[in-house]
Amino acid sequence: MTHSSQDKLVPSSIPGLGVIIMAAGLGKRMKSALAKVLHPVGGRPMVMYVLDIACSLAEQGVAVVVGHQGAEVRKVVEAVGDQVAVAEQTKQLGTGHAVLQARPVFSGGSHRKPSRYVILNGDTPLLTEATVRELLAMHDAQGAAVTLLTAVLDDASGYGRVIRRRRDEWLQGAADNAVQSIVEDKDASEAERAVREINVGTYVVDGEFLFPALDTLDPRNAQGEYYLTDIVQMAVQQGRTVSALRLRDIDEGLGINSRVQLAEAEGVIRRRIRERWLEAGVTMRDPASTWIDAEVTIGRDTVLYPNVTLEGRTAIGESVVVHSGARITDCAIGDRVEILDHCILRESQVEEDCHLGPFVHLRPGVIARRKAKVGNFVEMKKTELGEGSKANHLSYLGDATIGSGVNIGAGTITCNYDGYKKFHTVVGDGVFIGSDVQLVAPVTVGQGSIIAAGATVTQDVPKDALVIARVPQVTREGWAARRRALQSGQVPPPAPEVKAATSAKTVTRAKISTRAKASTSAKRAVKKKQPAVQRSKRR
Ligand code: UD1
Ligand code: CA
């Protein structure tokens, strides 16, 4: 049997078991302002991994010992639920002292008198529940006072060494109870340092034995600390059994003390996550460059191209295709959605059969309803885009409610901010918005209306209306040629005859000269609260 996350587990707690997690340490070697146990691995604070194990095993509660940056650590672990209690270690006097701080948690009500404790380091995120269950089974079978998890490493430096009665024996499979003591790296003699079997920092300890033993710890050692590991020697001296389980997958024993080890753990967690989703029916064109956080879920037959990043609590549906360079954080993506290259999506919801990208930016609060299309260089924020609606090119849509079957023309902008406040834009079902339109919020465009290209819409539009709001076009034939001639000192060709307007789109000099007339009609239009152009177009 191997230890891996794929092992089938019986998801039940273990009667009489209490769990203590040590998470108060400074983490000096991380050289960080952030508490070590809060550094993310696979997108989750590393302490959460052992906390998951603790919560699924403990029948008698979980105590997390916090200290360094205690308030921040407390916030993260208390959010897990009622079974988690926090104990404070105000001074970090060592792992033995840390565990001692958890005593009050288990001496309250009668329901919290564990017959044995599992003790976990907060900095071993690769440990699996299957291994801890195996450790417990060994402890119970052997009636041990202390059972510890060990690993044999090529480079054991930094870890506590497991000292056995006859050092050469255990490698040939001699009895495990030959463990005599654990010697910390800084206290080890030359010979002890050569030992490659290390203490992982995962223990099962008898309920009657633990706290009395901790009361007698002596901090006279290289670090002046109360070492939890000294209880091993105490148990041996009392003639009690000490058992040890050796890890076959040494990755599980990785304790994170430095950024190098953090990066190593990240690599292992990422590989495990990818394997889980590959097994579950997800295709990855290049698994090594596919980045999936621990809490992401992905439906079957979804295809992930190289360099895709799925973060936070993102949930991806079935048969979704995500192309290269997309980064999706805390989003819900429906079935059969296609996401083209280089989209950035955050805290948004994309319903089934939508089509996004390339280069789409969804900021928090977007809902794209079924079959909506969002294309090249479109940014959206707090906006609902209705079923089958399209915003295909170069737009900003913010604080807007857009109905179904709407076409948002290229370059359309919701002007949602006046420098002080944000305002809302409403676009009804079936509206057609031409290219380069500004919708100055607050504004409502009634259903079925058409907004002609280039309009700046400042007033509400009733349903089924046409809005044209742009400067009439001026065309002066031959003007450019005459200017060129003048610039180069030549005699300019004669100005052409002034022609009357030939189409609704063209306004010639003739029209411009009748400016006075136009401005009176504009004034009349203002009185009737209707734009002049709108009126003149109707004639
Ligand atoms: C510890 C073990 C060592 C083992 C290694 C495995 C001891 C004395 N040594 O050493 O045998 O090989 O883990 O990774 O236990 N902590 C507290 N309060 C404290 C000190 C530490 O809560 O006063 C917590 C830390 O936050 C961390 C854990 O205990 O989660 C381990 O502490 P750390 O300083 O990393 O111990 P190591 O020196 O690695
Ligand atoms: Ca450590």
PDB file of N, CA and C in Angstrom, residues 252-345:
ATOM      1  N   GLU A 252       5.555  13.352   1.956  1.00  0.00           N
ATOM      2  CA  GLU A 252       4.573  13.654   3.000  1.00  0.00           C
ATOM      3  C   GLU A 252       5.187  14.259   4.250  1.00  0.00           C
ATOM      4  N   GLY A 253       6.465  13.960   4.447  1.00  0.00           N
ATOM      5  CA  GLY A 253       7.117  14.418   5.668  1.00  0.00           C
ATOM      6  C   GLY A 253       7.735  15.803   5.550  1.00  0.00           C
ATOM      7  N   LEU A 254       7.617  16.409   4.374  1.00  0.00           N
ATOM      8  CA  LEU A 254       8.282  17.698   4.173  1.00  0.00           C
ATOM      9  C   LEU A 254       7.738  18.764   5.132  1.00  0.00           C
ATOM     10  N   GLY A 255       8.620  19.237   6.002  1.00  0.00           N
ATOM     11  CA  GLY A 255       8.266  20.332   6.895  1.00  0.00           C
ATOM     12  C   GLY A 255       8.783  21.625   6.285  1.00  0.00           C
ATOM     13  N   ILE A 256       7.918  22.635   6.235  1.00  0.00           N
ATOM     14  CA  ILE A 256       8.324  23.858   5.536  1.00  0.00           C
ATOM     15  C   ILE A 256       8.936  24.861   6.506  1.00  0.00           C
ATOM     16  N   ASN A 257      10.222  25.090   6.337  1.00  0.00           N
ATOM     17  CA  ASN A 257      10.912  26.076   7.168  1.00  0.00           C
ATOM     18  C   ASN A 257      11.439  27.234   6.346  1.00  0.00           C
ATOM     19  N   SER A 258      11.606  27.025   5.032  1.00  0.00           N
ATOM     20  CA  SER A 258      12.202  28.053   4.180  1.00  0.00           C
ATOM     21  C   SER A 258      11.393  28.180   2.894  1.00  0.00           C
ATOM     22  N   ARG A 259      11.714  29.209   2.132  1.00  0.00           N
ATOM     23  CA  ARG A 259      11.019  29.414   0.854  1.00  0.00           C
ATOM     24  C   ARG A 259      11.359  28.316  -0.143  1.00  0.00           C
ATOM     25  N   VAL A 260      12.553  27.760  -0.018  1.00  0.00           N
ATOM     26  CA  VAL A 260      12.917  26.659  -0.914  1.00  0.00           C
ATOM     27  C   VAL A 260      11.990  25.476  -0.654  1.00  0.00           C
ATOM     28  N   GLN A 261      11.764  25.168   0.627  1.00  0.00           N
ATOM     29  CA  GLN A 261      10.868  24.056   0.967  1.00  0.00           C
ATOM     30  C   GLN A 261       9.419  24.388   0.608  1.00  0.00           C
ATOM     31  N   LEU A 262       9.071  25.672   0.720  1.00  0.00           N
ATOM     32  CA  LEU A 262       7.720  26.099   0.331  1.00  0.00           C
ATOM     33  C   LEU A 262       7.498  25.811  -1.159  1.00  0.00           C
ATOM     34  N   ALA A 263       8.495  26.147  -1.969  1.00  0.00           N
ATOM     35  CA  ALA A 263       8.395  25.909  -3.409  1.00  0.00           C
ATOM     36  C   ALA A 263       8.312  24.407  -3.713  1.00  0.00           C
ATOM     37  N   GLU A 264       9.059  23.619  -2.955  1.00  0.00           N
ATOM     38  CA  GLU A 264       9.019  22.167  -3.138  1.00  0.00           C
ATOM     39  C   GLU A 264       7.615  21.626  -2.844  1.00  0.00           C
ATOM     40  N   ALA A 265       7.049  22.077  -1.726  1.00  0.00           N
ATOM     41  CA  ALA A 265       5.713  21.617  -1.331  1.00  0.00           C
ATOM     42  C   ALA A 265       4.680  22.040  -2.361  1.00  0.00           C
ATOM     43  N   GLU A 266       4.825  23.248  -2.851  1.00  0.00           N
ATOM     44  CA  GLU A 266       3.917  23.766  -3.879  1.00  0.00           C
ATOM     45  C   GLU A 266       3.919  22.819  -5.084  1.00  0.00           C
ATOM     46  N   GLY A 267       5.118  22.426  -5.503  1.00  0.00           N
ATOM     47  CA  GLY A 267       5.249  21.523  -6.645  1.00  0.00           C
ATOM     48  C   GLY A 267       4.522  20.206  -6.408  1.00  0.00           C
ATOM     49  N   VAL A 268       4.665  19.655  -5.224  1.00  0.00           N
ATOM     50  CA  VAL A 268       4.039  18.357  -4.923  1.00  0.00           C
ATOM     51  C   VAL A 268       2.523  18.489  -4.879  1.00  0.00           C
ATOM     52  N   ILE A 269       2.039  19.538  -4.196  1.00  0.00           N
ATOM     53  CA  ILE A 269       0.585  19.740  -4.092  1.00  0.00           C
ATOM     54  C   ILE A 269      -0.024  19.939  -5.481  1.00  0.00           C
ATOM     55  N   ARG A 270       0.638  20.758  -6.285  1.00  0.00           N
ATOM     56  CA  ARG A 270       0.140  21.011  -7.650  1.00  0.00           C
ATOM     57  C   ARG A 270       0.053  19.706  -8.445  1.00  0.00           C
ATOM     58  N   ARG A 271       1.065  18.874  -8.317  1.00  0.00           N
ATOM     59  CA  ARG A 271       1.062  17.611  -9.059  1.00  0.00           C
ATOM     60  C   ARG A 271      -0.095  16.730  -8.591  1.00  0.00           C
ATOM     61  N   ARG A 272      -0.291  16.670  -7.270  1.00  0.00           N
ATOM     62  CA  ARG A 272      -1.401  15.864  -6.733  1.00  0.00           C
ATOM     63  C   ARG A 272      -2.742  16.373  -7.238  1.00  0.00           C
ATOM     64  N   ILE A 273      -2.919  17.696  -7.243  1.00  0.00           N
ATOM     65  CA  ILE A 273      -4.201  18.272  -7.688  1.00  0.00           C
ATOM     66  C   ILE A 273      -4.438  17.928  -9.157  1.00  0.00           C
ATOM     67  N   ARG A 274      -3.398  18.081  -9.978  1.00  0.00           N
ATOM     68  CA  ARG A 274      -3.553  17.785 -11.408  1.00  0.00           C
ATOM     69  C   ARG A 274      -3.916  16.324 -11.620  1.00  0.00           C
ATOM     70  N   GLU A 275      -3.235  15.456 -10.890  1.00  0.00           N
ATOM     71  CA  GLU A 275      -3.514  14.027 -11.051  1.00  0.00           C
ATOM     72  C   GLU A 275      -4.967  13.723 -10.705  1.00  0.00           C
ATOM     73  N   ARG A 276      -5.454  14.369  -9.649  1.00  0.00           N
ATOM     74  CA  ARG A 276      -6.841  14.140  -9.228  1.00  0.00           C
ATOM     75  C   ARG A 276      -7.801  14.521 -10.354  1.00  0.00           C
ATOM     76  N   TRP A 277      -7.575  15.650 -11.026  1.00  0.00           N
ATOM     77  CA  TRP A 277      -8.506  16.086 -12.070  1.00  0.00           C
ATOM     78  C   TRP A 277      -8.308  15.316 -13.374  1.00  0.00           C
ATOM     79  N   LEU A 278      -7.085  14.886 -13.634  1.00  0.00           N
ATOM     80  CA  LEU A 278      -6.871  14.033 -14.809  1.00  0.00           C
ATOM     81  C   LEU A 278      -7.654  12.726 -14.622  1.00  0.00           C
ATOM     82  N   GLU A 279      -7.571  12.171 -13.418  1.00  0.00           N
ATOM     83  CA  GLU A 279      -8.319  10.942 -13.113  1.00  0.00           C
ATOM     84  C   GLU A 279      -9.821  11.162 -13.218  1.00  0.00           C
ATOM     85  N   ALA A 280     -10.260  12.382 -12.948  1.00  0.00           N
ATOM     86  CA  ALA A 280     -11.693  12.677 -12.928  1.00  0.00           C
ATOM     87  C   ALA A 280     -12.234  13.021 -14.320  1.00  0.00           C
ATOM     88  N   GLY A 281     -11.373  12.948 -15.352  1.00  0.00           N
ATOM     89  CA  GLY A 281     -11.871  13.148 -16.703  1.00  0.00           C
ATOM     90  C   GLY A 281     -11.635  14.525 -17.299  1.00  0.00           C
ATOM     91  N   VAL A 282     -10.627  15.213 -16.804  1.00  0.00           N
ATOM     92  CA  VAL A 282     -10.276  16.522 -17.367  1.00  0.00           C
ATOM     93  C   VAL A 282      -9.051  16.345 -18.257  1.00  0.00           C
ATOM     94  N   THR A 283      -9.070  16.976 -19.448  1.00  0.00           N
ATOM     95  CA  THR A 283      -7.901  16.921 -20.333  1.00  0.00           C
ATOM     96  C   THR A 283      -7.015  18.137 -20.081  1.00  0.00           C
ATOM     97  N   MET A 284      -5.714  17.895 -19.935  1.00  0.00           N
ATOM     98  CA  MET A 284      -4.762  19.011 -19.849  1.00  0.00           C
ATOM     99  C   MET A 284      -3.758  18.828 -20.961  1.00  0.00           C
ATOM    100  N   ARG A 285      -3.669  19.808 -21.852  1.00  0.00           N
ATOM    101  CA  ARG A 285      -2.748  19.680 -22.975  1.00  0.00           C
ATOM    102  C   ARG A 285      -1.305  19.667 -22.491  1.00  0.00           C
ATOM    103  N   ASP A 286      -1.061  20.361 -21.404  1.00  0.00           N
ATOM    104  CA  ASP A 286       0.287  20.396 -20.842  1.00  0.00           C
ATOM    105  C   ASP A 286       0.168  20.483 -19.317  1.00  0.00           C
ATOM    106  N   PRO A 287      -0.006  19.332 -18.667  1.00  0.00           N
ATOM    107  CA  PRO A 287      -0.244  19.352 -17.216  1.00  0.00           C
ATOM    108  C   PRO A 287       0.770  20.201 -16.448  1.00  0.00           C
ATOM    109  N   ALA A 288       2.026  20.126 -16.842  1.00  0.00           N
ATOM    110  CA  ALA A 288       3.057  20.814 -16.056  1.00  0.00           C
ATOM    111  C   ALA A 288       2.836  22.324 -15.973  1.00  0.00           C
ATOM    112  N   SER A 289       2.228  22.908 -17.008  1.00  0.00           N
ATOM    113  CA  SER A 289       2.030  24.364 -16.969  1.00  0.00           C
ATOM    114  C   SER A 289       0.607  24.736 -16.560  1.00  0.00           C
ATOM    115  N   THR A 290      -0.164  23.751 -16.138  1.00  0.00           N
ATOM    116  CA  THR A 290      -1.547  24.011 -15.736  1.00  0.00           C
ATOM    117  C   THR A 290      -1.591  24.200 -14.229  1.00  0.00           C
ATOM    118  N   TRP A 291      -2.147  25.282 -13.794  1.00  0.00           N
ATOM    119  CA  TRP A 291      -2.053  25.722 -12.411  1.00  0.00           C
ATOM    120  C   TRP A 291      -3.449  25.672 -11.799  1.00  0.00           C
ATOM    121  N   ILE A 292      -3.692  24.756 -10.900  1.00  0.00           N
ATOM    122  CA  ILE A 292      -5.040  24.593 -10.339  1.00  0.00           C
ATOM    123  C   ILE A 292      -4.958  24.657  -8.824  1.00  0.00           C
ATOM    124  N   ASP A 293      -5.672  25.572  -8.221  1.00  0.00           N
ATOM    125  CA  ASP A 293      -5.681  25.668  -6.765  1.00  0.00           C
ATOM    126  C   ASP A 293      -6.465  24.513  -6.140  1.00  0.00           C
ATOM    127  N   ALA A 294      -6.173  24.280  -4.854  1.00  0.00           N
ATOM    128  CA  ALA A 294      -6.717  23.116  -4.162  1.00  0.00           C
ATOM    129  C   ALA A 294      -8.242  23.074  -4.132  1.00  0.00           C
ATOM    130  N   GLU A 295      -8.890  24.234  -4.081  1.00  0.00           N
ATOM    131  CA  GLU A 295     -10.344  24.227  -3.896  1.00  0.00           C
ATOM    132  C   GLU A 295     -11.137  24.363  -5.192  1.00  0.00           C
ATOM    133  N   VAL A 296     -10.440  24.329  -6.321  1.00  0.00           N
ATOM    134  CA  VAL A 296     -11.107  24.435  -7.624  1.00  0.00           C
ATOM    135  C   VAL A 296     -11.810  23.117  -7.945  1.00  0.00           C
ATOM    136  N   THR A 297     -12.961  23.201  -8.607  1.00  0.00           N
ATOM    137  CA  THR A 297     -13.601  21.979  -9.107  1.00  0.00           C
ATOM    138  C   THR A 297     -13.767  22.088 -10.627  1.00  0.00           C
ATOM    139  N   ILE A 298     -13.667  20.949 -11.315  1.00  0.00           N
ATOM    140  CA  ILE A 298     -13.702  20.953 -12.785  1.00  0.00           C
ATOM    141  C   ILE A 298     -14.554  19.787 -13.267  1.00  0.00           C
ATOM    142  N   GLY A 299     -15.467  20.059 -14.192  1.00  0.00           N
ATOM    143  CA  GLY A 299     -16.328  19.011 -14.729  1.00  0.00           C
ATOM    144  C   GLY A 299     -15.601  18.163 -15.774  1.00  0.00           C
ATOM    145  N   ARG A 300     -16.181  16.991 -16.048  1.00  0.00           N
ATOM    146  CA  ARG A 300     -15.529  16.082 -16.993  1.00  0.00           C
ATOM    147  C   ARG A 300     -15.575  16.621 -18.420  1.00  0.00           C
ATOM    148  N   ASP A 301     -14.629  16.127 -19.218  1.00  0.00           N
ATOM    149  CA  ASP A 301     -14.481  16.521 -20.625  1.00  0.00           C
ATOM    150  C   ASP A 301     -14.131  17.993 -20.813  1.00  0.00           C
ATOM    151  N   THR A 302     -13.763  18.638 -19.757  1.00  0.00           N
ATOM    152  CA  THR A 302     -13.240  19.996 -19.896  1.00  0.00           C
ATOM    153  C   THR A 302     -11.798  19.900 -20.380  1.00  0.00           C
ATOM    154  N   VAL A 303     -11.415  20.837 -21.254  1.00  0.00           N
ATOM    155  CA  VAL A 303     -10.066  20.825 -21.821  1.00  0.00           C
ATOM    156  C   VAL A 303      -9.326  22.088 -21.393  1.00  0.00           C
ATOM    157  N   LEU A 304      -8.159  21.900 -20.809  1.00  0.00           N
ATOM    158  CA  LEU A 304      -7.344  23.030 -20.389  1.00  0.00           C
ATOM    159  C   LEU A 304      -6.090  23.089 -21.256  1.00  0.00           C
ATOM    160  N   TYR A 305      -5.895  24.203 -21.929  1.00  0.00           N
ATOM    161  CA  TYR A 305      -4.700  24.394 -22.758  1.00  0.00           C
ATOM    162  C   TYR A 305      -3.507  24.781 -21.871  1.00  0.00           C
ATOM    163  N   PRO A 306      -2.305  24.836 -22.440  1.00  0.00           N
ATOM    164  CA  PRO A 306      -1.138  25.192 -21.616  1.00  0.00           C
ATOM    165  C   PRO A 306      -1.283  26.563 -20.962  1.00  0.00           C
ATOM    166  N   ASN A 307      -0.633  26.704 -19.830  1.00  0.00           N
ATOM    167  CA  ASN A 307      -0.577  27.989 -19.125  1.00  0.00           C
ATOM    168  C   ASN A 307      -1.940  28.536 -18.708  1.00  0.00           C
ATOM    169  N   VAL A 308      -2.799  27.654 -18.245  1.00  0.00           N
ATOM    170  CA  VAL A 308      -4.079  28.099 -17.694  1.00  0.00           C
ATOM    171  C   VAL A 308      -3.947  28.125 -16.172  1.00  0.00           C
ATOM    172  N   THR A 309      -4.520  29.153 -15.540  1.00  0.00           N
ATOM    173  CA  THR A 309      -4.467  29.273 -14.087  1.00  0.00           C
ATOM    174  C   THR A 309      -5.890  29.327 -13.533  1.00  0.00           C
ATOM    175  N   LEU A 310      -6.235  28.366 -12.685  1.00  0.00           N
ATOM    176  CA  LEU A 310      -7.568  28.345 -12.070  1.00  0.00           C
ATOM    177  C   LEU A 310      -7.374  28.525 -10.571  1.00  0.00           C
ATOM    178  N   GLU A 311      -7.921  29.602 -10.029  1.00  0.00           N
ATOM    179  CA  GLU A 311      -7.598  29.962  -8.658  1.00  0.00           C
ATOM    180  C   GLU A 311      -8.814  30.021  -7.742  1.00  0.00           C
ATOM    181  N   GLY A 312      -8.513  29.984  -6.442  1.00  0.00           N
ATOM    182  CA  GLY A 312      -9.528  30.199  -5.415  1.00  0.00           C
ATOM    183  C   GLY A 312     -10.614  29.148  -5.464  1.00  0.00           C
ATOM    184  N   ARG A 313     -11.860  29.600  -5.357  1.00  0.00           N
ATOM    185  CA  ARG A 313     -12.985  28.662  -5.343  1.00  0.00           C
ATOM    186  C   ARG A 313     -13.673  28.574  -6.692  1.00  0.00           C
ATOM    187  N   THR A 314     -12.897  28.620  -7.727  1.00  0.00           N
ATOM    188  CA  THR A 314     -13.466  28.531  -9.066  1.00  0.00           C
ATOM    189  C   THR A 314     -14.118  27.165  -9.292  1.00  0.00           C
ATOM    190  N   ALA A 315     -15.295  27.191  -9.908  1.00  0.00           N
ATOM    191  CA  ALA A 315     -15.968  25.944 -10.286  1.00  0.00           C
ATOM    192  C   ALA A 315     -16.183  25.963 -11.794  1.00  0.00           C
ATOM    193  N   ILE A 316     -15.591  24.997 -12.482  1.00  0.00           N
ATOM    194  CA  ILE A 316     -15.694  24.926 -13.941  1.00  0.00           C
ATOM    195  C   ILE A 316     -16.628  23.777 -14.295  1.00  0.00           C
ATOM    196  N   GLY A 317     -17.541  24.017 -15.223  1.00  0.00           N
ATOM    197  CA  GLY A 317     -18.516  22.991 -15.603  1.00  0.00           C
ATOM    198  C   GLY A 317     -17.927  21.928 -16.510  1.00  0.00           C
ATOM    199  N   GLU A 318     -18.814  21.173 -17.157  1.00  0.00           N
ATOM    200  CA  GLU A 318     -18.396  20.100 -18.061  1.00  0.00           C
ATOM    201  C   GLU A 318     -18.186  20.631 -19.477  1.00  0.00           C
ATOM    202  N   SER A 319     -17.289  19.966 -20.206  1.00  0.00           N
ATOM    203  CA  SER A 319     -17.022  20.285 -21.609  1.00  0.00           C
ATOM    204  C   SER A 319     -16.695  21.757 -21.833  1.00  0.00           C
ATOM    205  N   VAL A 320     -16.043  22.345 -20.897  1.00  0.00           N
ATOM    206  CA  VAL A 320     -15.574  23.725 -21.047  1.00  0.00           C
ATOM    207  C   VAL A 320     -14.206  23.669 -21.715  1.00  0.00           C
ATOM    208  N   VAL A 321     -13.904  24.669 -22.551  1.00  0.00           N
ATOM    209  CA  VAL A 321     -12.562  24.748 -23.131  1.00  0.00           C
ATOM    210  C   VAL A 321     -11.918  26.046 -22.656  1.00  0.00           C
ATOM    211  N   VAL A 322     -10.766  25.934 -22.039  1.00  0.00           N
ATOM    212  CA  VAL A 322     -10.059  27.129 -21.578  1.00  0.00           C
ATOM    213  C   VAL A 322      -8.720  27.192 -22.302  1.00  0.00           C
ATOM    214  N   HIS A 323      -8.540  28.234 -23.097  1.00  0.00           N
ATOM    215  CA  HIS A 323      -7.318  28.352 -23.891  1.00  0.00           C
ATOM    216  C   HIS A 323      -6.193  29.027 -23.108  1.00  0.00           C
ATOM    217  N   SER A 324      -5.049  29.082 -23.740  1.00  0.00           N
ATOM    218  CA  SER A 324      -3.820  29.492 -23.055  1.00  0.00           C
ATOM    219  C   SER A 324      -3.881  30.893 -22.474  1.00  0.00           C
ATOM    220  N   GLY A 325      -3.212  31.039 -21.366  1.00  0.00           N
ATOM    221  CA  GLY A 325      -3.036  32.365 -20.778  1.00  0.00           C
ATOM    222  C   GLY A 325      -4.235  32.869 -20.009  1.00  0.00           C
ATOM    223  N   ALA A 326      -5.278  32.059 -19.870  1.00  0.00           N
ATOM    224  CA  ALA A 326      -6.446  32.505 -19.104  1.00  0.00           C
ATOM    225  C   ALA A 326      -6.171  32.348 -17.616  1.00  0.00           C
ATOM    226  N   ARG A 327      -6.651  33.324 -16.844  1.00  0.00           N
ATOM    227  CA  ARG A 327      -6.535  33.229 -15.390  1.00  0.00           C
ATOM    228  C   ARG A 327      -7.914  33.454 -14.794  1.00  0.00           C
ATOM    229  N   ILE A 328      -8.431  32.456 -14.109  1.00  0.00           N
ATOM    230  CA  ILE A 328      -9.813  32.487 -13.632  1.00  0.00           C
ATOM    231  C   ILE A 328      -9.796  32.339 -12.117  1.00  0.00           C
ATOM    232  N   THR A 329     -10.307  33.338 -11.411  1.00  0.00           N
ATOM    233  CA  THR A 329     -10.238  33.360  -9.956  1.00  0.00           C
ATOM    234  C   THR A 329     -11.637  33.481  -9.352  1.00  0.00           C
ATOM    235  N   ASP A 330     -12.013  32.555  -8.487  1.00  0.00           N
ATOM    236  CA  ASP A 330     -13.290  32.620  -7.765  1.00  0.00           C
ATOM    237  C   ASP A 330     -14.476  32.829  -8.700  1.00  0.00           C
ATOM    238  N   CYS A 331     -14.538  32.083  -9.774  1.00  0.00           N
ATOM    239  CA  CYS A 331     -15.641  32.213 -10.745  1.00  0.00           C
ATOM    240  C   CYS A 331     -16.432  30.917 -10.831  1.00  0.00           C
ATOM    241  N   ALA A 332     -17.682  31.044 -11.287  1.00  0.00           N
ATOM    242  CA  ALA A 332     -18.482  29.872 -11.622  1.00  0.00           C
ATOM    243  C   ALA A 332     -18.665  29.882 -13.137  1.00  0.00           C
ATOM    244  N   ILE A 333     -18.165  28.851 -13.798  1.00  0.00           N
ATOM    245  CA  ILE A 333     -18.218  28.779 -15.258  1.00  0.00           C
ATOM    246  C   ILE A 333     -19.120  27.606 -15.636  1.00  0.00           C
ATOM    247  N   GLY A 334     -20.161  27.883 -16.429  1.00  0.00           N
ATOM    248  CA  GLY A 334     -21.128  26.845 -16.775  1.00  0.00           C
ATOM    249  C   GLY A 334     -20.617  25.867 -17.821  1.00  0.00           C
ATOM    250  N   ASP A 335     -21.434  24.863 -18.106  1.00  0.00           N
ATOM    251  CA  ASP A 335     -21.060  23.837 -19.077  1.00  0.00           C
ATOM    252  C   ASP A 335     -20.873  24.440 -20.477  1.00  0.00           C
ATOM    253  N   ARG A 336     -19.983  23.836 -21.220  1.00  0.00           N
ATOM    254  CA  ARG A 336     -19.743  24.154 -22.640  1.00  0.00           C
ATOM    255  C   ARG A 336     -19.326  25.597 -22.910  1.00  0.00           C
ATOM    256  N   VAL A 337     -18.848  26.277 -21.918  1.00  0.00           N
ATOM    257  CA  VAL A 337     -18.347  27.637 -22.154  1.00  0.00           C
ATOM    258  C   VAL A 337     -17.010  27.534 -22.865  1.00  0.00           C
ATOM    259  N   GLU A 338     -16.768  28.446 -23.815  1.00  0.00           N
ATOM    260  CA  GLU A 338     -15.452  28.493 -24.457  1.00  0.00           C
ATOM    261  C   GLU A 338     -14.756  29.780 -24.059  1.00  0.00           C
ATOM    262  N   ILE A 339     -13.553  29.642 -23.550  1.00  0.00           N
ATOM    263  CA  ILE A 339     -12.790  30.814 -23.114  1.00  0.00           C
ATOM    264  C   ILE A 339     -11.513  30.860 -23.944  1.00  0.00           C
ATOM    265  N   LEU A 340     -11.426  31.858 -24.812  1.00  0.00           N
ATOM    266  CA  LEU A 340     -10.241  31.956 -25.674  1.00  0.00           C
ATOM    267  C   LEU A 340      -9.063  32.558 -24.901  1.00  0.00           C
ATOM    268  N   ASP A 341      -7.962  32.685 -25.573  1.00  0.00           N
ATOM    269  CA  ASP A 341      -6.694  33.024 -24.926  1.00  0.00           C
ATOM    270  C   ASP A 341      -6.714  34.351 -24.165  1.00  0.00           C
ATOM    271  N   HIS A 342      -5.954  34.348 -23.085  1.00  0.00           N
ATOM    272  CA  HIS A 342      -5.633  35.572 -22.332  1.00  0.00           C
ATOM    273  C   HIS A 342      -6.829  36.307 -21.743  1.00  0.00           C
ATOM    274  N   CYS A 343      -7.750  35.574 -21.185  1.00  0.00           N
ATOM    275  CA  CYS A 343      -8.844  36.221 -20.456  1.00  0.00           C
ATOM    276  C   CYS A 343      -8.494  36.250 -18.967  1.00  0.00           C
ATOM    277  N   ILE A 344      -8.911  37.321 -18.296  1.00  0.00           N
ATOM    278  CA  ILE A 344      -8.748  37.411 -16.845  1.00  0.00           C
ATOM    279  C   ILE A 344     -10.144  37.558 -16.250  1.00  0.00           C
ATOM    280  N   LEU A 345     -10.557  36.570 -15.464  1.00  0.00           N
ATOM    281  CA  LEU A 345     -11.925  36.561 -14.936  1.00  0.00           C
ATOM    282  C   LEU A 345     -11.865  36.470 -13.421  1.00  0.00           C
TER     283      LEU A 345
END
